[in-house]
Amino acid sequence: MCSPIAARIKPMRLRAPNSRFEQFLHWAFEASLLLKGLFAAAETLSGLALLGMPGNAVLRMAQWLTQRELSEDPKDVIANALLNGARHFSIETQSFYGFYFTSHGALKLLVVILLMRGVLWAYPGAIVLLTAFVTYQLYLWSLHHGTAMLLLSALDVIVIALTVHEWRARHGFSLRKRKPD
């Protein structure tokens, strides 16, 4: 026997993609979710590793990695850049990136799981969350002009567009009100 509330709620029915292009967009959506999920898991694990490392572990690792190369060529550009970057990687910076990667990755992983399960409210949630991430990434790009931030933002914009399309195509969402026939 159903409760009165459960009786009023219609079960969610997903619509099947109609055309080959729709099938491709659905495949692209699922593939982007898989990639986002893998990146989010790696990001979360990286953040946890940073949070769990002792304060000088990054510098010690960079010294270990560059020791041989710098003994052969003390002016090696790449080895010196790595070592210099590790010297400027403070405990506060490590804590910030540890927290940022862990929270950023965990949020994205949660959204990916909810979208893969077809949870209806996850679509607008994912769009809002990814839009916030793109905004922050573009802010970081404006400060440092790193190409990686632009590429990451472009990937997120594509995922946002695919999410909007999937939400519309599979769940009947529309930005415009439909005129009655």
Short mmCIF file of N, CA and C in Angstrom, two decimals:
data_model
loop_
_atom_site.label_atom_id
_atom_site.label_comp_id
_atom_site.label_asym_id
_atom_site.label_seq_id
_atom_site.Cartn_x
_atom_site.Cartn_y
_atom_site.Cartn_z
N MET A 1 0.84 -1.19 0.00
CA MET A 1 0.00 0.00 0.00
C MET A 1 0.88 1.24 0.00
N CYS A 2 0.54 2.22 -0.82
CA CYS A 2 1.29 3.47 -0.95
C CYS A 2 0.76 4.51 0.02
N SER A 3 1.66 5.38 0.43
CA SER A 3 1.23 6.52 1.25
C SER A 3 0.56 7.53 0.32
N PRO A 4 -0.26 8.43 0.89
CA PRO A 4 -0.92 9.44 0.04
C PRO A 4 0.08 10.33 -0.69
N ILE A 5 1.21 10.62 -0.06
CA ILE A 5 2.22 11.46 -0.70
C ILE A 5 2.87 10.71 -1.84
N ALA A 6 3.25 9.46 -1.62
CA ALA A 6 3.90 8.66 -2.66
C ALA A 6 2.97 8.43 -3.84
N ALA A 7 1.66 8.36 -3.58
CA ALA A 7 0.70 8.14 -4.66
C ALA A 7 0.64 9.34 -5.59
N ARG A 8 0.89 10.56 -5.07
CA ARG A 8 0.82 11.77 -5.89
C ARG A 8 2.10 12.01 -6.69
N ILE A 9 3.20 11.40 -6.29
CA ILE A 9 4.47 11.61 -6.98
C ILE A 9 4.56 10.65 -8.16
N LYS A 10 4.73 11.22 -9.34
CA LYS A 10 4.86 10.39 -10.53
C LYS A 10 6.29 9.87 -10.62
N PRO A 11 6.47 8.60 -10.96
CA PRO A 11 7.84 8.10 -11.11
C PRO A 11 8.51 8.77 -12.30
N MET A 12 9.82 9.01 -12.15
CA MET A 12 10.57 9.67 -13.21
C MET A 12 10.80 8.69 -14.35
N ARG A 13 10.43 9.07 -15.53
CA ARG A 13 10.65 8.23 -16.70
C ARG A 13 11.61 8.93 -17.64
N LEU A 14 12.70 8.29 -17.91
CA LEU A 14 13.68 8.85 -18.82
C LEU A 14 13.23 8.61 -20.25
N ARG A 15 13.42 9.61 -21.07
CA ARG A 15 13.11 9.47 -22.50
C ARG A 15 14.33 8.91 -23.21
N ALA A 16 14.11 8.07 -24.17
CA ALA A 16 15.22 7.51 -24.96
C ALA A 16 15.62 8.52 -26.03
N PRO A 17 16.93 8.60 -26.32
CA PRO A 17 17.37 9.49 -27.40
C PRO A 17 16.75 9.07 -28.73
N ASN A 18 16.30 10.06 -29.54
CA ASN A 18 15.61 9.75 -30.79
C ASN A 18 16.55 9.57 -31.97
N SER A 19 17.42 10.50 -32.21
CA SER A 19 18.25 10.48 -33.40
C SER A 19 19.68 10.04 -33.05
N ARG A 20 20.47 9.83 -34.11
CA ARG A 20 21.88 9.47 -33.90
C ARG A 20 22.63 10.60 -33.21
N PHE A 21 22.29 11.84 -33.59
CA PHE A 21 22.94 12.98 -32.96
C PHE A 21 22.60 13.03 -31.47
N GLU A 22 21.33 12.77 -31.13
CA GLU A 22 20.92 12.72 -29.73
C GLU A 22 21.65 11.60 -29.00
N GLN A 23 21.80 10.46 -29.65
CA GLN A 23 22.53 9.35 -29.05
C GLN A 23 23.99 9.73 -28.83
N PHE A 24 24.59 10.44 -29.80
CA PHE A 24 25.97 10.89 -29.64
C PHE A 24 26.09 11.86 -28.47
N LEU A 25 25.16 12.81 -28.37
CA LEU A 25 25.21 13.77 -27.27
C LEU A 25 25.04 13.06 -25.92
N HIS A 26 24.18 12.05 -25.87
CA HIS A 26 24.02 11.28 -24.64
C HIS A 26 25.32 10.53 -24.32
N TRP A 27 25.94 9.94 -25.34
CA TRP A 27 27.22 9.26 -25.12
C TRP A 27 28.28 10.25 -24.65
N ALA A 28 28.33 11.44 -25.26
CA ALA A 28 29.30 12.47 -24.87
C ALA A 28 29.07 12.90 -23.42
N PHE A 29 27.80 13.02 -23.04
CA PHE A 29 27.47 13.37 -21.66
C PHE A 29 28.00 12.30 -20.70
N GLU A 30 27.73 11.04 -21.01
CA GLU A 30 28.19 9.96 -20.14
C GLU A 30 29.71 9.87 -20.12
N ALA A 31 30.35 10.07 -21.27
CA ALA A 31 31.81 10.04 -21.32
C ALA A 31 32.41 11.20 -20.52
N SER A 32 31.78 12.38 -20.61
CA SER A 32 32.29 13.53 -19.84
C SER A 32 32.11 13.28 -18.34
N LEU A 33 31.02 12.62 -17.97
CA LEU A 33 30.83 12.28 -16.56
C LEU A 33 31.90 11.30 -16.08
N LEU A 34 32.21 10.33 -16.91
CA LEU A 34 33.25 9.37 -16.55
C LEU A 34 34.60 10.07 -16.37
N LEU A 35 34.96 10.94 -17.32
CA LEU A 35 36.21 11.70 -17.21
C LEU A 35 36.19 12.61 -15.98
N LYS A 36 35.10 13.32 -15.76
CA LYS A 36 34.98 14.18 -14.59
C LYS A 36 35.11 13.36 -13.31
N GLY A 37 34.51 12.18 -13.30
CA GLY A 37 34.59 11.32 -12.12
C GLY A 37 36.00 10.86 -11.84
N LEU A 38 36.73 10.48 -12.91
CA LEU A 38 38.12 10.05 -12.74
C LEU A 38 38.99 11.21 -12.26
N PHE A 39 38.82 12.38 -12.88
CA PHE A 39 39.58 13.56 -12.45
C PHE A 39 39.23 13.95 -11.01
N ALA A 40 37.95 13.87 -10.67
CA ALA A 40 37.52 14.23 -9.32
C ALA A 40 38.09 13.27 -8.28
N ALA A 41 38.13 11.97 -8.60
CA ALA A 41 38.71 10.99 -7.67
C ALA A 41 40.20 11.26 -7.49
N ALA A 42 40.90 11.52 -8.60
CA ALA A 42 42.34 11.81 -8.52
C ALA A 42 42.58 13.10 -7.74
N GLU A 43 41.73 14.09 -7.97
CA GLU A 43 41.88 15.37 -7.28
C GLU A 43 41.64 15.20 -5.77
N THR A 44 40.62 14.43 -5.41
CA THR A 44 40.34 14.18 -4.00
C THR A 44 41.49 13.45 -3.33
N LEU A 45 42.01 12.41 -3.99
CA LEU A 45 43.13 11.66 -3.42
C LEU A 45 44.38 12.54 -3.32
N SER A 46 44.62 13.39 -4.31
CA SER A 46 45.76 14.31 -4.25
C SER A 46 45.62 15.27 -3.08
N GLY A 47 44.43 15.79 -2.89
CA GLY A 47 44.19 16.71 -1.77
C GLY A 47 44.40 16.02 -0.43
N LEU A 48 43.91 14.79 -0.31
CA LEU A 48 44.11 14.05 0.93
C LEU A 48 45.59 13.77 1.17
N ALA A 49 46.31 13.47 0.09
CA ALA A 49 47.76 13.23 0.22
C ALA A 49 48.47 14.50 0.69
N LEU A 50 48.10 15.65 0.11
CA LEU A 50 48.71 16.91 0.54
C LEU A 50 48.40 17.21 2.02
N LEU A 51 47.17 16.93 2.43
CA LEU A 51 46.81 17.18 3.82
C LEU A 51 47.53 16.24 4.77
N GLY A 52 47.85 15.04 4.30
CA GLY A 52 48.51 14.05 5.15
C GLY A 52 50.03 14.13 5.16
N MET A 53 50.60 14.91 4.26
CA MET A 53 52.07 15.01 4.18
C MET A 53 52.62 15.91 5.28
N PRO A 54 53.81 15.56 5.77
CA PRO A 54 54.48 16.52 6.66
C PRO A 54 54.85 17.77 5.88
N GLY A 55 55.03 18.88 6.58
CA GLY A 55 55.25 20.18 5.95
C GLY A 55 56.39 20.26 4.96
N ASN A 56 57.48 19.55 5.19
CA ASN A 56 58.63 19.68 4.31
C ASN A 56 58.77 18.53 3.32
N ALA A 57 57.74 17.71 3.20
CA ALA A 57 57.81 16.54 2.32
C ALA A 57 57.95 16.94 0.85
N VAL A 58 57.29 17.99 0.43
CA VAL A 58 57.35 18.43 -0.96
C VAL A 58 58.78 18.86 -1.31
N LEU A 59 59.40 19.62 -0.41
CA LEU A 59 60.77 20.06 -0.65
C LEU A 59 61.73 18.87 -0.66
N ARG A 60 61.55 17.95 0.27
CA ARG A 60 62.44 16.77 0.30
C ARG A 60 62.28 15.92 -0.97
N MET A 61 61.05 15.79 -1.44
CA MET A 61 60.82 15.01 -2.66
C MET A 61 61.46 15.70 -3.86
N ALA A 62 61.33 17.03 -3.95
CA ALA A 62 61.94 17.78 -5.06
C ALA A 62 63.46 17.68 -5.00
N GLN A 63 64.02 17.74 -3.80
CA GLN A 63 65.48 17.60 -3.66
C GLN A 63 65.93 16.20 -4.11
N TRP A 64 65.17 15.19 -3.72
CA TRP A 64 65.49 13.82 -4.11
C TRP A 64 65.40 13.64 -5.64
N LEU A 65 64.36 14.22 -6.24
CA LEU A 65 64.16 14.08 -7.68
C LEU A 65 65.21 14.83 -8.50
N THR A 66 65.69 15.96 -7.99
CA THR A 66 66.61 16.79 -8.78
C THR A 66 68.08 16.60 -8.42
N GLN A 67 68.36 15.86 -7.36
CA GLN A 67 69.72 15.72 -6.87
C GLN A 67 70.69 15.23 -7.95
N ARG A 68 70.35 14.17 -8.61
CA ARG A 68 71.25 13.59 -9.63
C ARG A 68 71.46 14.55 -10.80
N GLU A 69 70.35 15.11 -11.28
CA GLU A 69 70.43 16.01 -12.44
C GLU A 69 71.25 17.25 -12.12
N LEU A 70 71.06 17.83 -10.94
CA LEU A 70 71.80 19.04 -10.57
C LEU A 70 73.27 18.75 -10.28
N SER A 71 73.58 17.52 -9.88
CA SER A 71 75.00 17.18 -9.68
C SER A 71 75.72 17.08 -11.03
N GLU A 72 74.99 16.69 -12.08
CA GLU A 72 75.56 16.61 -13.43
C GLU A 72 75.56 17.97 -14.12
N ASP A 73 74.47 18.72 -13.94
CA ASP A 73 74.34 20.02 -14.59
C ASP A 73 73.66 20.99 -13.61
N PRO A 74 74.44 21.74 -12.84
CA PRO A 74 73.87 22.64 -11.83
C PRO A 74 72.97 23.74 -12.41
N LYS A 75 73.04 23.98 -13.72
CA LYS A 75 72.23 25.04 -14.33
C LYS A 75 71.00 24.49 -15.06
N ASP A 76 70.66 23.22 -14.84
CA ASP A 76 69.50 22.61 -15.49
C ASP A 76 68.25 23.42 -15.17
N VAL A 77 67.58 23.91 -16.20
CA VAL A 77 66.43 24.82 -16.03
C VAL A 77 65.26 24.12 -15.34
N ILE A 78 64.91 22.94 -15.80
CA ILE A 78 63.74 22.24 -15.27
C ILE A 78 63.97 21.84 -13.82
N ALA A 79 65.11 21.26 -13.52
CA ALA A 79 65.41 20.83 -12.15
C ALA A 79 65.44 22.03 -11.20
N ASN A 80 66.05 23.12 -11.64
CA ASN A 80 66.10 24.32 -10.79
C ASN A 80 64.72 24.93 -10.59
N ALA A 81 63.88 24.90 -11.62
CA ALA A 81 62.52 25.42 -11.49
C ALA A 81 61.71 24.57 -10.51
N LEU A 82 61.85 23.26 -10.59
CA LEU A 82 61.14 22.36 -9.68
C LEU A 82 61.59 22.60 -8.24
N LEU A 83 62.88 22.68 -8.04
CA LEU A 83 63.43 22.91 -6.71
C LEU A 83 63.02 24.29 -6.16
N ASN A 84 63.07 25.30 -7.00
CA ASN A 84 62.66 26.65 -6.60
C ASN A 84 61.18 26.69 -6.23
N GLY A 85 60.35 26.01 -7.04
CA GLY A 85 58.92 25.95 -6.73
C GLY A 85 58.66 25.24 -5.41
N ALA A 86 59.39 24.17 -5.14
CA ALA A 86 59.23 23.43 -3.89
C ALA A 86 59.68 24.27 -2.70
N ARG A 87 60.71 25.08 -2.87
CA ARG A 87 61.18 25.95 -1.78
C ARG A 87 60.13 27.01 -1.42
N HIS A 88 59.34 27.43 -2.40
CA HIS A 88 58.32 28.45 -2.16
C HIS A 88 56.95 27.84 -1.83
N PHE A 89 56.90 26.53 -1.74
CA PHE A 89 55.64 25.83 -1.43
C PHE A 89 55.51 25.74 0.09
N SER A 90 54.90 26.75 0.69
CA SER A 90 54.82 26.85 2.15
C SER A 90 53.81 25.85 2.72
N ILE A 91 53.83 25.73 4.03
CA ILE A 91 52.86 24.86 4.71
C ILE A 91 51.45 25.40 4.52
N GLU A 92 51.30 26.72 4.51
CA GLU A 92 49.98 27.33 4.29
C GLU A 92 49.48 27.02 2.87
N THR A 93 50.39 27.10 1.90
CA THR A 93 50.03 26.78 0.52
C THR A 93 49.63 25.32 0.41
N GLN A 94 50.39 24.45 1.05
CA GLN A 94 50.09 23.02 1.04
C GLN A 94 48.73 22.75 1.67
N SER A 95 48.44 23.41 2.77
CA SER A 95 47.14 23.23 3.43
C SER A 95 46.01 23.74 2.55
N PHE A 96 46.21 24.91 1.92
CA PHE A 96 45.18 25.46 1.04
C PHE A 96 44.89 24.50 -0.10
N TYR A 97 45.94 24.06 -0.81
CA TYR A 97 45.72 23.16 -1.95
C TYR A 97 45.17 21.81 -1.50
N GLY A 98 45.59 21.34 -0.34
CA GLY A 98 45.04 20.09 0.18
C GLY A 98 43.54 20.20 0.41
N PHE A 99 43.12 21.29 1.08
CA PHE A 99 41.70 21.52 1.32
C PHE A 99 40.96 21.76 0.01
N TYR A 100 41.53 22.60 -0.87
CA TYR A 100 40.87 22.92 -2.14
C TYR A 100 40.68 21.67 -2.99
N PHE A 101 41.74 20.89 -3.19
CA PHE A 101 41.63 19.69 -4.02
C PHE A 101 40.67 18.68 -3.41
N THR A 102 40.73 18.51 -2.10
CA THR A 102 39.83 17.53 -1.46
C THR A 102 38.38 17.95 -1.60
N SER A 103 38.05 19.20 -1.27
CA SER A 103 36.66 19.64 -1.33
C SER A 103 36.17 19.75 -2.77
N HIS A 104 36.98 20.31 -3.65
CA HIS A 104 36.62 20.47 -5.06
C HIS A 104 36.37 19.10 -5.68
N GLY A 105 37.29 18.17 -5.45
CA GLY A 105 37.16 16.82 -6.02
C GLY A 105 35.97 16.07 -5.44
N ALA A 106 35.78 16.16 -4.12
CA ALA A 106 34.66 15.44 -3.49
C ALA A 106 33.31 15.96 -3.97
N LEU A 107 33.19 17.29 -4.11
CA LEU A 107 31.94 17.86 -4.62
C LEU A 107 31.66 17.40 -6.04
N LYS A 108 32.69 17.44 -6.89
CA LYS A 108 32.50 17.00 -8.27
C LYS A 108 32.16 15.51 -8.32
N LEU A 109 32.81 14.72 -7.49
CA LEU A 109 32.54 13.28 -7.46
C LEU A 109 31.10 13.01 -7.04
N LEU A 110 30.62 13.73 -6.05
CA LEU A 110 29.23 13.58 -5.61
C LEU A 110 28.26 13.94 -6.74
N VAL A 111 28.53 15.05 -7.42
CA VAL A 111 27.67 15.48 -8.52
C VAL A 111 27.67 14.45 -9.64
N VAL A 112 28.83 13.92 -9.98
CA VAL A 112 28.93 12.91 -11.04
C VAL A 112 28.11 11.68 -10.68
N ILE A 113 28.22 11.23 -9.44
CA ILE A 113 27.48 10.05 -9.01
C ILE A 113 25.98 10.31 -9.10
N LEU A 114 25.54 11.47 -8.63
CA LEU A 114 24.11 11.81 -8.68
C LEU A 114 23.61 11.91 -10.12
N LEU A 115 24.41 12.50 -11.01
CA LEU A 115 24.00 12.60 -12.42
C LEU A 115 23.96 11.22 -13.07
N MET A 116 24.92 10.38 -12.75
CA MET A 116 24.92 9.03 -13.34
C MET A 116 23.70 8.23 -12.88
N ARG A 117 23.22 8.52 -11.69
CA ARG A 117 22.03 7.84 -11.18
C ARG A 117 20.74 8.48 -11.69
N GLY A 118 20.85 9.62 -12.38
CA GLY A 118 19.68 10.28 -12.96
C GLY A 118 18.85 11.05 -11.95
N VAL A 119 19.44 11.46 -10.83
CA VAL A 119 18.72 12.24 -9.82
C VAL A 119 18.38 13.61 -10.42
N LEU A 120 17.10 13.92 -10.47
CA LEU A 120 16.62 15.09 -11.19
C LEU A 120 17.20 16.40 -10.66
N TRP A 121 17.23 16.60 -9.34
CA TRP A 121 17.74 17.86 -8.80
C TRP A 121 19.25 18.01 -8.96
N ALA A 122 19.94 16.94 -9.32
CA ALA A 122 21.39 17.02 -9.50
C ALA A 122 21.75 17.81 -10.77
N TYR A 123 20.86 17.85 -11.76
CA TYR A 123 21.15 18.58 -13.00
C TYR A 123 21.31 20.08 -12.73
N PRO A 124 20.32 20.75 -12.13
CA PRO A 124 20.54 22.18 -11.85
C PRO A 124 21.67 22.39 -10.83
N GLY A 125 21.80 21.47 -9.88
CA GLY A 125 22.89 21.57 -8.90
C GLY A 125 24.25 21.50 -9.58
N ALA A 126 24.39 20.59 -10.53
CA ALA A 126 25.66 20.45 -11.26
C ALA A 126 25.95 21.69 -12.09
N ILE A 127 24.91 22.24 -12.71
CA ILE A 127 25.09 23.43 -13.54
C ILE A 127 25.56 24.61 -12.68
N VAL A 128 24.92 24.80 -11.53
CA VAL A 128 25.31 25.89 -10.63
C VAL A 128 26.72 25.67 -10.10
N LEU A 129 27.03 24.46 -9.66
CA LEU A 129 28.34 24.16 -9.09
C LEU A 129 29.45 24.33 -10.14
N LEU A 130 29.24 23.79 -11.33
CA LEU A 130 30.26 23.91 -12.37
C LEU A 130 30.42 25.36 -12.83
N THR A 131 29.33 26.11 -12.85
CA THR A 131 29.42 27.53 -13.20
C THR A 131 30.24 28.29 -12.16
N ALA A 132 30.04 27.95 -10.89
CA ALA A 132 30.85 28.57 -9.83
C ALA A 132 32.33 28.21 -10.00
N PHE A 133 32.62 26.94 -10.32
CA PHE A 133 34.00 26.52 -10.53
C PHE A 133 34.61 27.25 -11.73
N VAL A 134 33.86 27.38 -12.81
CA VAL A 134 34.37 28.08 -14.00
C VAL A 134 34.67 29.55 -13.65
N THR A 135 33.77 30.17 -12.89
CA THR A 135 33.98 31.56 -12.49
C THR A 135 35.27 31.69 -11.68
N TYR A 136 35.48 30.79 -10.71
CA TYR A 136 36.69 30.85 -9.90
C TYR A 136 37.93 30.54 -10.73
N GLN A 137 37.83 29.57 -11.63
CA GLN A 137 38.97 29.22 -12.49
C GLN A 137 39.35 30.38 -13.40
N LEU A 138 38.37 31.09 -13.92
CA LEU A 138 38.66 32.26 -14.76
C LEU A 138 39.25 33.40 -13.94
N TYR A 139 38.82 33.51 -12.69
CA TYR A 139 39.43 34.49 -11.80
C TYR A 139 40.91 34.14 -11.59
N LEU A 140 41.20 32.85 -11.32
CA LEU A 140 42.59 32.43 -11.16
C LEU A 140 43.37 32.66 -12.45
N TRP A 141 42.75 32.41 -13.60
CA TRP A 141 43.42 32.65 -14.88
C TRP A 141 43.76 34.13 -15.02
N SER A 142 42.85 35.00 -14.60
CA SER A 142 43.11 36.44 -14.73
C SER A 142 44.31 36.88 -13.89
N LEU A 143 44.59 36.14 -12.83
CA LEU A 143 45.74 36.47 -11.97
C LEU A 143 47.05 35.89 -12.51
N HIS A 144 46.98 34.64 -13.00
CA HIS A 144 48.22 33.92 -13.34
C HIS A 144 48.37 33.60 -14.83
N HIS A 145 47.32 33.71 -15.59
CA HIS A 145 47.32 33.44 -17.03
C HIS A 145 47.82 32.03 -17.37
N GLY A 146 47.43 31.07 -16.54
CA GLY A 146 47.81 29.68 -16.80
C GLY A 146 46.87 29.05 -17.83
N THR A 147 47.45 28.44 -18.83
CA THR A 147 46.67 27.79 -19.88
C THR A 147 45.80 26.66 -19.33
N ALA A 148 46.29 25.99 -18.30
CA ALA A 148 45.54 24.87 -17.72
C ALA A 148 44.18 25.33 -17.21
N MET A 149 44.11 26.53 -16.63
CA MET A 149 42.83 27.05 -16.12
C MET A 149 41.84 27.29 -17.26
N LEU A 150 42.34 27.78 -18.40
CA LEU A 150 41.46 27.98 -19.55
C LEU A 150 40.95 26.65 -20.09
N LEU A 151 41.84 25.66 -20.18
CA LEU A 151 41.43 24.35 -20.67
C LEU A 151 40.43 23.69 -19.73
N LEU A 152 40.68 23.77 -18.43
CA LEU A 152 39.78 23.22 -17.44
C LEU A 152 38.42 23.91 -17.50
N SER A 153 38.43 25.23 -17.67
CA SER A 153 37.19 25.99 -17.78
C SER A 153 36.43 25.61 -19.05
N ALA A 154 37.15 25.45 -20.16
CA ALA A 154 36.50 25.05 -21.41
C ALA A 154 35.85 23.67 -21.27
N LEU A 155 36.54 22.74 -20.63
CA LEU A 155 35.97 21.41 -20.40
C LEU A 155 34.72 21.51 -19.53
N ASP A 156 34.77 22.34 -18.49
CA ASP A 156 33.61 22.50 -17.62
C ASP A 156 32.44 23.14 -18.37
N VAL A 157 32.71 24.09 -19.26
CA VAL A 157 31.63 24.72 -20.04
C VAL A 157 30.98 23.68 -20.96
N ILE A 158 31.78 22.81 -21.55
CA ILE A 158 31.24 21.74 -22.39
C ILE A 158 30.37 20.81 -21.55
N VAL A 159 30.83 20.45 -20.37
CA VAL A 159 30.04 19.58 -19.48
C VAL A 159 28.75 20.27 -19.07
N ILE A 160 28.80 21.58 -18.81
CA ILE A 160 27.58 22.32 -18.47
C ILE A 160 26.59 22.26 -19.64
N ALA A 161 27.06 22.50 -20.85
CA ALA A 161 26.18 22.45 -22.03
C ALA A 161 25.59 21.05 -22.21
N LEU A 162 26.41 20.02 -22.04
CA LEU A 162 25.91 18.65 -22.17
C LEU A 162 24.91 18.32 -21.06
N THR A 163 25.14 18.86 -19.86
CA THR A 163 24.21 18.62 -18.75
C THR A 163 22.86 19.28 -19.02
N VAL A 164 22.89 20.52 -19.51
CA VAL A 164 21.65 21.21 -19.86
C VAL A 164 20.91 20.42 -20.94
N HIS A 165 21.64 19.97 -21.96
CA HIS A 165 21.01 19.20 -23.04
C HIS A 165 20.42 17.89 -22.51
N GLU A 166 21.18 17.19 -21.69
CA GLU A 166 20.71 15.91 -21.13
C GLU A 166 19.48 16.13 -20.26
N TRP A 167 19.49 17.18 -19.46
CA TRP A 167 18.36 17.50 -18.59
C TRP A 167 17.12 17.75 -19.43
N ARG A 168 17.30 18.51 -20.53
CA ARG A 168 16.18 18.80 -21.42
C ARG A 168 15.70 17.56 -22.15
N ALA A 169 16.64 16.84 -22.72
CA ALA A 169 16.28 15.70 -23.58
C ALA A 169 15.73 14.52 -22.79
N ARG A 170 16.31 14.23 -21.65
CA ARG A 170 15.93 13.02 -20.92
C ARG A 170 14.85 13.24 -19.87
N HIS A 171 14.71 14.48 -19.41
CA HIS A 171 13.76 14.74 -18.33
C HIS A 171 12.71 15.77 -18.68
N GLY A 172 12.73 16.29 -19.92
CA GLY A 172 11.71 17.21 -20.36
C GLY A 172 11.88 18.63 -19.86
N PHE A 173 13.04 18.99 -19.34
CA PHE A 173 13.28 20.35 -18.88
C PHE A 173 13.35 21.28 -20.08
N SER A 174 12.80 22.49 -19.91
CA SER A 174 12.88 23.50 -20.97
C SER A 174 13.08 24.86 -20.33
N LEU A 175 13.93 25.68 -20.96
CA LEU A 175 14.13 27.04 -20.48
C LEU A 175 12.95 27.93 -20.84
N ARG A 176 12.24 27.59 -21.91
CA ARG A 176 11.08 28.37 -22.36
C ARG A 176 9.81 27.60 -22.03
N LYS A 177 8.79 28.36 -21.68
CA LYS A 177 7.49 27.71 -21.45
C LYS A 177 6.90 27.31 -22.79
N ARG A 178 6.37 26.12 -22.81
CA ARG A 178 5.77 25.64 -24.05
C ARG A 178 4.38 26.24 -24.21
N LYS A 179 4.06 26.60 -25.48
CA LYS A 179 2.72 27.12 -25.76
C LYS A 179 1.76 25.95 -25.84
N PRO A 180 0.58 26.11 -25.28
CA PRO A 180 -0.41 25.02 -25.38
C PRO A 180 -0.84 24.81 -26.82
N ASP A 181 -1.05 23.57 -27.17
CA ASP A 181 -1.46 23.24 -28.56
C ASP A 181 -2.88 23.55 -28.82
#
